[in-house]
Short mmCIF file of C-alpha atoms and ligand atoms in Angstrom, two decimals:
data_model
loop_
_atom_site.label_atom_id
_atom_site.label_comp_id
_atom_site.label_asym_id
_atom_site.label_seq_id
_atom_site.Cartn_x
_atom_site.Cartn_y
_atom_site.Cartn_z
CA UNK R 1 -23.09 -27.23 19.35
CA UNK R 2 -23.81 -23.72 20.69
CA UNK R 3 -21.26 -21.17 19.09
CA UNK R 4 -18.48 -19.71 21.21
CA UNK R 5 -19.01 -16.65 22.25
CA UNK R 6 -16.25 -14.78 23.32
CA UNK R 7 -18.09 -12.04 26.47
CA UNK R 8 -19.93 -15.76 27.64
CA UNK R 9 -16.26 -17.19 28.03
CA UNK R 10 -15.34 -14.20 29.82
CA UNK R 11 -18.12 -14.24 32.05
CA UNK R 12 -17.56 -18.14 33.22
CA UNK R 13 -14.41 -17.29 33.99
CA UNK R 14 -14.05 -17.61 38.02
CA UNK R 15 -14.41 -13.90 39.38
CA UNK R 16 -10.89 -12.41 40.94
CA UNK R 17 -12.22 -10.55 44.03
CA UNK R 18 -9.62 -8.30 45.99
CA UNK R 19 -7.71 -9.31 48.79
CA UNK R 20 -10.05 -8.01 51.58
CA UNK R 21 -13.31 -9.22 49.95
CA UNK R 22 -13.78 -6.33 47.31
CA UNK R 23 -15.55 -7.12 44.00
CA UNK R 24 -12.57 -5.43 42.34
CA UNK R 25 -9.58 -7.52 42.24
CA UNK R 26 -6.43 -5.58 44.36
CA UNK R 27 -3.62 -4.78 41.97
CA UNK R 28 0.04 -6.61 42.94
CA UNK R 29 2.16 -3.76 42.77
CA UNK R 30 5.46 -5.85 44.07
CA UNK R 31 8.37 -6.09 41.68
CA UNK R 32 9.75 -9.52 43.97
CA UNK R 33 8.04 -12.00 45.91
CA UNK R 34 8.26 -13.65 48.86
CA UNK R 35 8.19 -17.65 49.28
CA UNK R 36 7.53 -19.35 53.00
CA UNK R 37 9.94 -22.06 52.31
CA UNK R 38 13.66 -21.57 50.96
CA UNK R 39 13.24 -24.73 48.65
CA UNK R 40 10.52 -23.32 46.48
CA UNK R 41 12.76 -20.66 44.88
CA UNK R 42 14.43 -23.03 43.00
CA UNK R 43 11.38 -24.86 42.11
CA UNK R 44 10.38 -21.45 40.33
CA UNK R 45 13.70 -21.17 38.71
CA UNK R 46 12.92 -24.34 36.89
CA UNK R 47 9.54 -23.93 36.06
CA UNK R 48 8.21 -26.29 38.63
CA UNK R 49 5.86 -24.05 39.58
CA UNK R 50 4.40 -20.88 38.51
CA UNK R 51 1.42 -18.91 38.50
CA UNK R 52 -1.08 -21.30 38.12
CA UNK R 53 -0.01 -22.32 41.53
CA UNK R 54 0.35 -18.52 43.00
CA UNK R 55 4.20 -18.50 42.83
CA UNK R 56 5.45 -15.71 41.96
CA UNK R 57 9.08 -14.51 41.57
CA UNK R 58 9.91 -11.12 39.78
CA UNK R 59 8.06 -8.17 38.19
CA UNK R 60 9.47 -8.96 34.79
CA UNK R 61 8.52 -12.17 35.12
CA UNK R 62 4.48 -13.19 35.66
CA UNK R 63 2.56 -10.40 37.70
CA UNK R 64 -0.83 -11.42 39.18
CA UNK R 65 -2.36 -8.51 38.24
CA UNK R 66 -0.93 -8.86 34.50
CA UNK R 67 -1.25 -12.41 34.59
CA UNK R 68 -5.10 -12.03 35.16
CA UNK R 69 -5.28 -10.02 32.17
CA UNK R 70 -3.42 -12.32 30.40
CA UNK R 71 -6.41 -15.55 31.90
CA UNK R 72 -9.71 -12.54 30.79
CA UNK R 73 -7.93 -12.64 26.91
CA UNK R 74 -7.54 -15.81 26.95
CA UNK R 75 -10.63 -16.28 27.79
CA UNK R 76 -12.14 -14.14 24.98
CA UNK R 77 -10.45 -15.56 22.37
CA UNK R 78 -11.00 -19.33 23.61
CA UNK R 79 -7.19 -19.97 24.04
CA UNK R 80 -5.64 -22.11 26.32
CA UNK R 81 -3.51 -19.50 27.90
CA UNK R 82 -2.47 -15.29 27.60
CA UNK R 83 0.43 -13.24 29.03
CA UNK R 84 -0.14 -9.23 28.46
CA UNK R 85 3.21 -7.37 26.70
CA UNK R 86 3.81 -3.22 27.04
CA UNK R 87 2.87 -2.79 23.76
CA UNK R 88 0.56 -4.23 20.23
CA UNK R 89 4.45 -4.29 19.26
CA UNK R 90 6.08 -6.36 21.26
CA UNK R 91 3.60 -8.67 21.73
CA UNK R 92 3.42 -9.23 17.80
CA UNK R 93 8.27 -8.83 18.23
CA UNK R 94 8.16 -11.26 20.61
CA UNK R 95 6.26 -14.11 18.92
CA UNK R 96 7.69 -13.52 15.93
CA UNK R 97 11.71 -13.74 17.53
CA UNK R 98 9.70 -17.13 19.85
CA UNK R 99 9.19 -19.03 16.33
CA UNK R 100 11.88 -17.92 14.39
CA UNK R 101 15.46 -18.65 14.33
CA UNK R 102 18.38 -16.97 12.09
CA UNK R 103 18.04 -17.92 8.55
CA UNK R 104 14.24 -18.53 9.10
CA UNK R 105 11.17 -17.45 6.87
CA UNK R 106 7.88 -15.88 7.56
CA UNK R 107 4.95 -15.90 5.17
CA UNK R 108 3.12 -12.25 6.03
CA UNK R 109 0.12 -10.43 4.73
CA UNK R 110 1.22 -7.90 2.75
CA UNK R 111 -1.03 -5.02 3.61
CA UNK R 112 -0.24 -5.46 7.49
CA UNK R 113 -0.45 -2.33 10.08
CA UNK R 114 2.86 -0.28 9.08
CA UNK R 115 5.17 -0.81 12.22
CA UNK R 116 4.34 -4.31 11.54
CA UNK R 117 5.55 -4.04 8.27
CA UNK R 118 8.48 -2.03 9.22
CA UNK R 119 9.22 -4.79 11.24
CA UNK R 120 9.23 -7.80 9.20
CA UNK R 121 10.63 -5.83 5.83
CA UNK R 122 14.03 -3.82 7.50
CA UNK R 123 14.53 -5.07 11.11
CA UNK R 124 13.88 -8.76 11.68
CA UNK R 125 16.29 -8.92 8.65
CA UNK R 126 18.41 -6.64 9.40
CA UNK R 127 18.77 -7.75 13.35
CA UNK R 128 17.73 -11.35 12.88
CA UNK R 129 18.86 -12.23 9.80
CA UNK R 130 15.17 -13.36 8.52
CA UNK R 131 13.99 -12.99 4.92
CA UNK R 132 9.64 -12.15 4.76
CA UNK R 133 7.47 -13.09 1.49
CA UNK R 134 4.76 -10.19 1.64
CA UNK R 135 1.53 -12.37 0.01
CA UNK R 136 -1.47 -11.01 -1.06
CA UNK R 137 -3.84 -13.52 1.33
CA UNK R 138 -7.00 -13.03 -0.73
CA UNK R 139 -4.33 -14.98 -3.36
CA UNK R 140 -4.19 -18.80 -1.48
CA UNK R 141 -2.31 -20.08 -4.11
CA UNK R 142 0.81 -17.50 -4.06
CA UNK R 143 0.18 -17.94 0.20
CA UNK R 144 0.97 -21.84 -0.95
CA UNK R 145 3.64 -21.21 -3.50
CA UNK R 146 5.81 -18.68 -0.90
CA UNK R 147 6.30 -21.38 1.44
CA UNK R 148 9.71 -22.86 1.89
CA UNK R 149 11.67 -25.65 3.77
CA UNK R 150 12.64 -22.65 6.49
CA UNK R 151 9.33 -20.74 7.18
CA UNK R 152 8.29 -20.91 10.68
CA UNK R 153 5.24 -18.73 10.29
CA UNK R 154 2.11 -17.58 8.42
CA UNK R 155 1.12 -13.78 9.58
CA UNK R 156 -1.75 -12.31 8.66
CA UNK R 157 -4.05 -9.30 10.12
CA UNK R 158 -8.14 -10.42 10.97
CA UNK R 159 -9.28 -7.23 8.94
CA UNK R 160 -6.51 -6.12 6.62
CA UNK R 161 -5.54 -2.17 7.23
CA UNK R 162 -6.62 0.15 5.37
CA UNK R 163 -8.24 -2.02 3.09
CA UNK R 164 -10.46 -4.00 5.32
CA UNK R 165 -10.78 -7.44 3.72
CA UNK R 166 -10.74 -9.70 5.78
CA UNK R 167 -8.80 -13.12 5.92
CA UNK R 168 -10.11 -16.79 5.25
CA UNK R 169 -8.58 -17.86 8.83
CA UNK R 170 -9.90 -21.77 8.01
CA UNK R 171 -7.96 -21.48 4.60
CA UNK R 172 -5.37 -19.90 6.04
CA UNK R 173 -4.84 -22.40 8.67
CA UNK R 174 -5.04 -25.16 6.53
CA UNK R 175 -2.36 -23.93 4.65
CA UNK R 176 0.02 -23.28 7.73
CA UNK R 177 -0.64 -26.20 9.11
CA UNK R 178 0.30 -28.36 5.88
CA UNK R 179 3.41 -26.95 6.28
CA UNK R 180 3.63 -27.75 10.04
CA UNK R 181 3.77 -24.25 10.91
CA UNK R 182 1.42 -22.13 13.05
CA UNK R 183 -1.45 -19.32 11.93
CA UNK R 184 -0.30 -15.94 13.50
CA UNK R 185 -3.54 -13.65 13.80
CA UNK R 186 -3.25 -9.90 14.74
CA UNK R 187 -6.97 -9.37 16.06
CA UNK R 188 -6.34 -5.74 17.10
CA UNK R 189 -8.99 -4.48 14.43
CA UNK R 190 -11.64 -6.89 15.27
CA UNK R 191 -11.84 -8.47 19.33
CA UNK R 192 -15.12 -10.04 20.19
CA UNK R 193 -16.51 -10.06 16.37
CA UNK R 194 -14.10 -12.58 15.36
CA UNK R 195 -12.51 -15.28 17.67
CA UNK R 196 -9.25 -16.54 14.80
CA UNK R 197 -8.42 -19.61 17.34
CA UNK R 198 -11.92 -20.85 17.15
CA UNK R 199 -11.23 -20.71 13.00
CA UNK R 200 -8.11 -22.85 13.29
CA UNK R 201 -5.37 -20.04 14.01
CA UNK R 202 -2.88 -20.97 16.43
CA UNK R 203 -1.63 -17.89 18.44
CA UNK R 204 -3.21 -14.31 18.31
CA UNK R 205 -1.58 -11.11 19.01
CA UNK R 206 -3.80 -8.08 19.82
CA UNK R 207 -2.59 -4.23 20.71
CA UNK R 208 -4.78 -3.77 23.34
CA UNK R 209 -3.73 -0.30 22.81
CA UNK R 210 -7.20 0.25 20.73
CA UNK R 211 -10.63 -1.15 20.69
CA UNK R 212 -9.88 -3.35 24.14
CA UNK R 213 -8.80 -0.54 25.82
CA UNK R 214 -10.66 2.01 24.75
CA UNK R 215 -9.54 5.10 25.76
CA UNK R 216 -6.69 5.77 24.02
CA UNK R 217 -4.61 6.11 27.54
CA UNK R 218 -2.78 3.07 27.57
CA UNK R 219 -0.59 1.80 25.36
CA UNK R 220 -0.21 -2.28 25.96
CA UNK R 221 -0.64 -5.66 23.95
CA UNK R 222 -0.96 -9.42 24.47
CA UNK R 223 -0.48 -12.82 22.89
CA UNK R 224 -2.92 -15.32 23.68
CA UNK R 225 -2.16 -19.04 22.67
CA UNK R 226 -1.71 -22.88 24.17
CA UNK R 227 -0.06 -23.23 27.24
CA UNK R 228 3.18 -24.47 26.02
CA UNK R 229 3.72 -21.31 23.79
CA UNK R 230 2.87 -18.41 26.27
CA UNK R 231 5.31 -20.46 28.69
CA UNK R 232 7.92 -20.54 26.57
CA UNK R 233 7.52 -16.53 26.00
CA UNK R 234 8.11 -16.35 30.00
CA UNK R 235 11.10 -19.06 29.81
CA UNK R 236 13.63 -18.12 32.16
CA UNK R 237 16.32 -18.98 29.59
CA UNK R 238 15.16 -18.22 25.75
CA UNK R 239 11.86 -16.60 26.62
CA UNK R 240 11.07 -13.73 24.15
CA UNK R 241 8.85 -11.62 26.54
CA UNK R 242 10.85 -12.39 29.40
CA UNK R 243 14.45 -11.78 28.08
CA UNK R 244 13.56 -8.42 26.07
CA UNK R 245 11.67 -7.17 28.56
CA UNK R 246 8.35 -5.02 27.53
CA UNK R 247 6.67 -5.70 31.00
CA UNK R 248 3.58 -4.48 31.25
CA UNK R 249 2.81 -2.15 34.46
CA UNK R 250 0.34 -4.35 36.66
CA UNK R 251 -1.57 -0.31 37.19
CA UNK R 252 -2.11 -0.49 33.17
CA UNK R 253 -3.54 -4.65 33.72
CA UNK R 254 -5.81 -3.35 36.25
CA UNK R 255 -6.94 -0.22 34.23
CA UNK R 256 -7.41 -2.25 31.57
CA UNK R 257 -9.16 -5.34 32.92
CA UNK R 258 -11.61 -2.81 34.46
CA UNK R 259 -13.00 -2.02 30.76
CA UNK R 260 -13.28 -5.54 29.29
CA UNK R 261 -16.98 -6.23 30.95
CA UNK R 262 -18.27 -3.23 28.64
CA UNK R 263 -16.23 -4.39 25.53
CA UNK R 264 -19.21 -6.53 24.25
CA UNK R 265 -21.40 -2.91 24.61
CA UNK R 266 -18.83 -1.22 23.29
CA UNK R 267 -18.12 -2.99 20.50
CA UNK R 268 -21.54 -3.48 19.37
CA UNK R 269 -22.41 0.53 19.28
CA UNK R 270 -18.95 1.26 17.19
CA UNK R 271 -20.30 -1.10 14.74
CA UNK R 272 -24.00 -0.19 15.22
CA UNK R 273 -22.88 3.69 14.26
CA UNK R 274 -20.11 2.85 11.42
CA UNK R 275 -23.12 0.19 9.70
CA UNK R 276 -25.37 3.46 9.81
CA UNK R 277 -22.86 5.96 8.20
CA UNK R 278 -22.13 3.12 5.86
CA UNK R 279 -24.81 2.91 4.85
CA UNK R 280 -25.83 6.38 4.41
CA UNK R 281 -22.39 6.89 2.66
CA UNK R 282 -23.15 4.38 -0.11
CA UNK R 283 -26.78 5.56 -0.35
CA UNK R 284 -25.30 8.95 -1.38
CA UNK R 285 -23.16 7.40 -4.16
CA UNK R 286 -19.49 7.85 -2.09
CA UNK R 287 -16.94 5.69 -2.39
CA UNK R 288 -17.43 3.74 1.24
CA UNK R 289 -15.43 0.19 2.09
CA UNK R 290 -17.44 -1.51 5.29
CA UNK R 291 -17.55 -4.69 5.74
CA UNK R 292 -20.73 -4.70 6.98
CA UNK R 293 -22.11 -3.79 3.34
CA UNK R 294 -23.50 -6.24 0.83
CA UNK R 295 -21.22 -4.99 -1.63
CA UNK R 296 -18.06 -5.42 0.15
CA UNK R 297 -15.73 -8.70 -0.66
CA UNK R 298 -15.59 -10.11 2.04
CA UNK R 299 -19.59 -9.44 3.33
CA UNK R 300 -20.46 -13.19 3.40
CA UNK R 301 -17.02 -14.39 4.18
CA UNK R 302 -17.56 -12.02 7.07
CA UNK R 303 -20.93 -13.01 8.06
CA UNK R 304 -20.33 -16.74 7.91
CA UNK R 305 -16.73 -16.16 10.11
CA UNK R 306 -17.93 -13.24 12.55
CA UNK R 307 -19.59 -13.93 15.70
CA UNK R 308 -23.42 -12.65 15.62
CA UNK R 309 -23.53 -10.01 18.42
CA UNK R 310 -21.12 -7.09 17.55
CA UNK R 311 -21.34 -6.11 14.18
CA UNK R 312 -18.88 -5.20 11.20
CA UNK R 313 -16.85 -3.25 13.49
CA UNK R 314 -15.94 0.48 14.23
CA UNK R 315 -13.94 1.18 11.15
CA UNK R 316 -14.71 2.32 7.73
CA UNK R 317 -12.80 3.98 4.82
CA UNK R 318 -13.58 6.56 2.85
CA UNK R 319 -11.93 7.65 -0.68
CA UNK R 320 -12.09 11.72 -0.97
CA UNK R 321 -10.15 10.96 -4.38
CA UNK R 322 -6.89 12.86 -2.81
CA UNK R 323 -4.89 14.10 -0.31
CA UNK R 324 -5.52 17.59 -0.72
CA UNK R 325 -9.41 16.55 -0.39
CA UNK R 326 -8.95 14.54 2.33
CA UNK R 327 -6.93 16.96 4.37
CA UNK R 328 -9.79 19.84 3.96
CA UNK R 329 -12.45 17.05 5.08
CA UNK R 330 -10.75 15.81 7.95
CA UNK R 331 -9.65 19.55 9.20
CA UNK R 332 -13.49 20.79 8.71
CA UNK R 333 -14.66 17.80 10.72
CA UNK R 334 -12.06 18.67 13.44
CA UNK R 335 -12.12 22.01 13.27
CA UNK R 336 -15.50 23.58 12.65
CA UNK R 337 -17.87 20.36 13.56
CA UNK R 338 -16.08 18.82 16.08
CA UNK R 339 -17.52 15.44 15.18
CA UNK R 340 -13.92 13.88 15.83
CA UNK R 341 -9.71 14.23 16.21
CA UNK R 342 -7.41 14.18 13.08
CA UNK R 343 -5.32 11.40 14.99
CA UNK R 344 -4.05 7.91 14.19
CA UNK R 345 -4.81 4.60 16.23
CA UNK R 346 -8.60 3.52 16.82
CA UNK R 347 -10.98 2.01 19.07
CA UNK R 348 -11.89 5.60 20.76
CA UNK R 349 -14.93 6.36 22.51
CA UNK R 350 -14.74 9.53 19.87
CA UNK R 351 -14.13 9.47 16.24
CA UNK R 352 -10.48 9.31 15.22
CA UNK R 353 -9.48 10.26 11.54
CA UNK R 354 -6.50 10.07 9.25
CA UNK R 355 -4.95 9.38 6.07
CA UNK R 356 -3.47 6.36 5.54
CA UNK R 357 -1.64 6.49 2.51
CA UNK R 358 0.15 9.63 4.35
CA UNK R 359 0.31 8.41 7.68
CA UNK R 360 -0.42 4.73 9.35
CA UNK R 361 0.94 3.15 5.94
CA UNK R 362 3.62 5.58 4.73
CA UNK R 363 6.25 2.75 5.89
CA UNK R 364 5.00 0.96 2.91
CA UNK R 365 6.33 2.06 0.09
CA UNK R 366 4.39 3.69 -2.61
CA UNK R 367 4.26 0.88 -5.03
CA UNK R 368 3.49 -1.08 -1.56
CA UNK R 369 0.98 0.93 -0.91
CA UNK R 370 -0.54 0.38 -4.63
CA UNK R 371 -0.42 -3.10 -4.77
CA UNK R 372 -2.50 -3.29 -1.08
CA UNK R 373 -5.02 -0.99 -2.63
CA UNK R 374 -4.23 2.38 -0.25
CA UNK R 375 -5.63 5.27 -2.29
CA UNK R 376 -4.43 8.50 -1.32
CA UNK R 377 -7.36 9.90 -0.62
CA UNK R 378 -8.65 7.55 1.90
CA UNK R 379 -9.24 8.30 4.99
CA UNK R 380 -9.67 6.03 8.08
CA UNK R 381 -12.56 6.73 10.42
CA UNK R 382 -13.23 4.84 13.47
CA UNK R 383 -16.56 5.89 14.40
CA UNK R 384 -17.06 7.04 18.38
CA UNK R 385 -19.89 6.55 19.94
CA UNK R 386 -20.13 9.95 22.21
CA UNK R 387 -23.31 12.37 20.82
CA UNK R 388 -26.08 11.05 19.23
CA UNK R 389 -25.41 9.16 15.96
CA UNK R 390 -28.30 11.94 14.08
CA UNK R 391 -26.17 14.74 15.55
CA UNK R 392 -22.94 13.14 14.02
CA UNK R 393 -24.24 12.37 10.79
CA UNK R 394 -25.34 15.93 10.55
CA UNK R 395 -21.96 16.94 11.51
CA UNK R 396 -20.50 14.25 8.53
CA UNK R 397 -23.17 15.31 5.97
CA UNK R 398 -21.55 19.24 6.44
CA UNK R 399 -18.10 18.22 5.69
CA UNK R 400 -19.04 16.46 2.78
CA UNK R 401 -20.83 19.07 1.06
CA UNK R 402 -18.00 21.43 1.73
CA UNK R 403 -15.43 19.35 0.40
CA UNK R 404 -18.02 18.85 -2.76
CA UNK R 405 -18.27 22.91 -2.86
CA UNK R 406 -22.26 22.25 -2.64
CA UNK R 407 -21.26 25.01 0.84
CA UNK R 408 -19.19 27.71 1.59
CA UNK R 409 -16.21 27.49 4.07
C1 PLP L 501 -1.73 -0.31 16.73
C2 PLP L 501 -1.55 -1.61 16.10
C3 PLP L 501 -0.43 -2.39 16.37
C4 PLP L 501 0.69 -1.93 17.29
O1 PLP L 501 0.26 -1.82 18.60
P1 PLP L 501 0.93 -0.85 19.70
O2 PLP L 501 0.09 -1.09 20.90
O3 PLP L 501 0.85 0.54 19.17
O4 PLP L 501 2.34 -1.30 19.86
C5 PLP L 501 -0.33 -3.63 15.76
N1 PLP L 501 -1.29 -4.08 14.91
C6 PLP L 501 -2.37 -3.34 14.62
C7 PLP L 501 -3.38 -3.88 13.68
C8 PLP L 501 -2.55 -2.09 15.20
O5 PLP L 501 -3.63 -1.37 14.89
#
């Protein structure tokens, strides 16, 4: 059996051309739709037909333009079917409210991107009334033992953030699915390099608002999953994405779409530049978590669940030992090298920096934050891939001796 390979699936996909012949497709900028005949409006209203027939009915609703988005992720991640949300947030909001009822349970990674953990630790129980066991997911056996008769879901991240471990999807799945309840996989930190339905995950959430993207200019998400789930986030009646509303602008699908057939390229360099400073970094004797490292956990686990082409990813950590540290590295790198931004979010064509312990996890709590292994001193870097990668190293090399005092300010 060949292995799936997530830019192949996107490039059998049947090309969308635009409506007078262009190779682009046009964008559908109509908030309401016309039908020729009076009786198919209420064969939309009752899901008798839909998109997959070219009937259309309301912005809010399925867009073409969005809802070929929604076909291209699909496509990537092997699922079945893919709608596109306004945000990484609502897309990960609205599955969650899909699955779960009041008085229902969700099994969650506990070191989980922070609005993500704001989410499912003060409002989903607040609003919703649902209680969250935060679970170590290295640990399967306290995964197993937090089930209960009213969990709906098992949530975990691909590549856990800050840390970067990353999850046993197959063991994970074969835990959800003893329990009759479906594998939730946010892929934001990892598209293309690992494909969590082909692994036995059910339904994957990604903020397209990073690596997909791109460009840091739009801020959007998706949820790609079988047929029957994405519909029921459109239902008319209880349909999370439909009924709360975080449409996504069919400009932003189109923007968007334009950038997936240079993800693969993308992707690839990101990782081809953070494996170098890695590398480099652990030659030198720094504290450096990559994936793509022999001494990381996860390195085989990674290598036997990752697809071959695009590396370890974008992202590595760095432990300066302390805030204070970390500040003065990041603000020399900035500031006097211009390697890269002091900024959260990732997946930019240049380098974006920050704390996490101080900024992208300071929801968690500090003994949160302990238990999930955020030092204080780390700092995120997901490497760009503008320059050369010798003229950024040099840049790199600089800060680090200044923060060591081996330089002058
Ligand atoms: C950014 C991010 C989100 C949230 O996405 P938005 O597009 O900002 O709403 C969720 N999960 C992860 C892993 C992220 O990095």
């Amino acid at each position: 059996m060949t292995k799936f390979d997530p830019m192949e699936s996107l490039a059998d996909m049947q090309h969308e051309f635009g409506e007078h012949g262009g190779v682009n497709m046009s964008i559908e900028t109509s908030t309401t739709f016309t039908v020729m005949d009076a009786e198919t409006m209420p064969e939309i209203f009752h899901g008798k037909r839909g998109p997959d027939r070219g009937c259309y009915l309301y912005g809010r609703h399925f867009n073409p333009t969005v809802y070929v988005l929604g076909k291209q992720l699909a496509a990537i991640e092997g699922a079945e079917a893919g709608y596109c949300s306004a945000s990484g947030m609502s897309a990960i909001a609205g599955t969650l409210l899909q699955l779960c009822a009041t008085g229902d349970h969700i099994v969650s990674s506990n070191t989980i991107y922070g609005g993500t953990f704001a989410l499912l630790n003060e409002y989903l129980p607040e609003k919703a009334g649902l209680t969250v066991s935060f679970v170590d997911t290295a640990d399967l056996e306290a995964i197993e033992t937090a089930f209960t008769p009213k969990t709906r879901a098992l949530y975990v991240e691909t590549l856990s953030n800050p840390t970067l471990r990353l999850a046993d999807i197959p063991a994970l799945a074969g835990i959800a699915h003893r329990h009759g309840v479906p594998l939730v996989v946010d892929n934001t930190f990892c598209p293309l390099m690992v494909s969590p339905l082909q692994l036995g995950a059910d339904i994957v959430v990604h903020s397209l608002t990073k690596f997909i993207n791109g460009a840091s200019d739009f801020v959007a998400g998706a949820v790609c999953g079988s047929t029957e789930f994405i519909m029921s986030l459109m239902d008319l009646h209880n349909g999370s994405l439909m009924l709360l509303g975080p449409t996504m602008d069919p400009r932003a699908a189109y923007e968007i779409g334009s950038r997936l057939p240079h993800l693969g390229l993308r992707m690839a360099e990101h990782s081809r530049r953070a494996m170098a400073f890695a590398t480099r970094l652990r030659d030198l004797g720094s504290p450096v978590v990559y994936p793509g490292l022999p001494e990381h956990p996860d390195h085989q686990r990674f290598q036997d669940l990752a697809n071959p082409e695009y590396g370890f990813g974008g992202i590595f950590c760095l432990d300066l030992g302390n805030t204070e540290r970390a500040h003065r590295f990041m603000e020399h790198l900035q500031n006097e090298s211009r390697f890269g931004f002091m900024a959260v979010s990732l997946g930019y064509f240049d380098t974006l920096m920050s704390c996490s312990a101080s900024s992208t996890s300071s929801e968690l709590p500090d003994d949160a934050q302990r238990d999930a292994g955020i030092q204080p001193g780390l700092v995120r870097i997901s490497i760009g891939y503008t320059g050369s990668l010798e003229q950024r190293w040099r840049q790199f090399e600089e800060a680090l001796q200044v923060v060591n005092g081996a330089k002058a300010n």
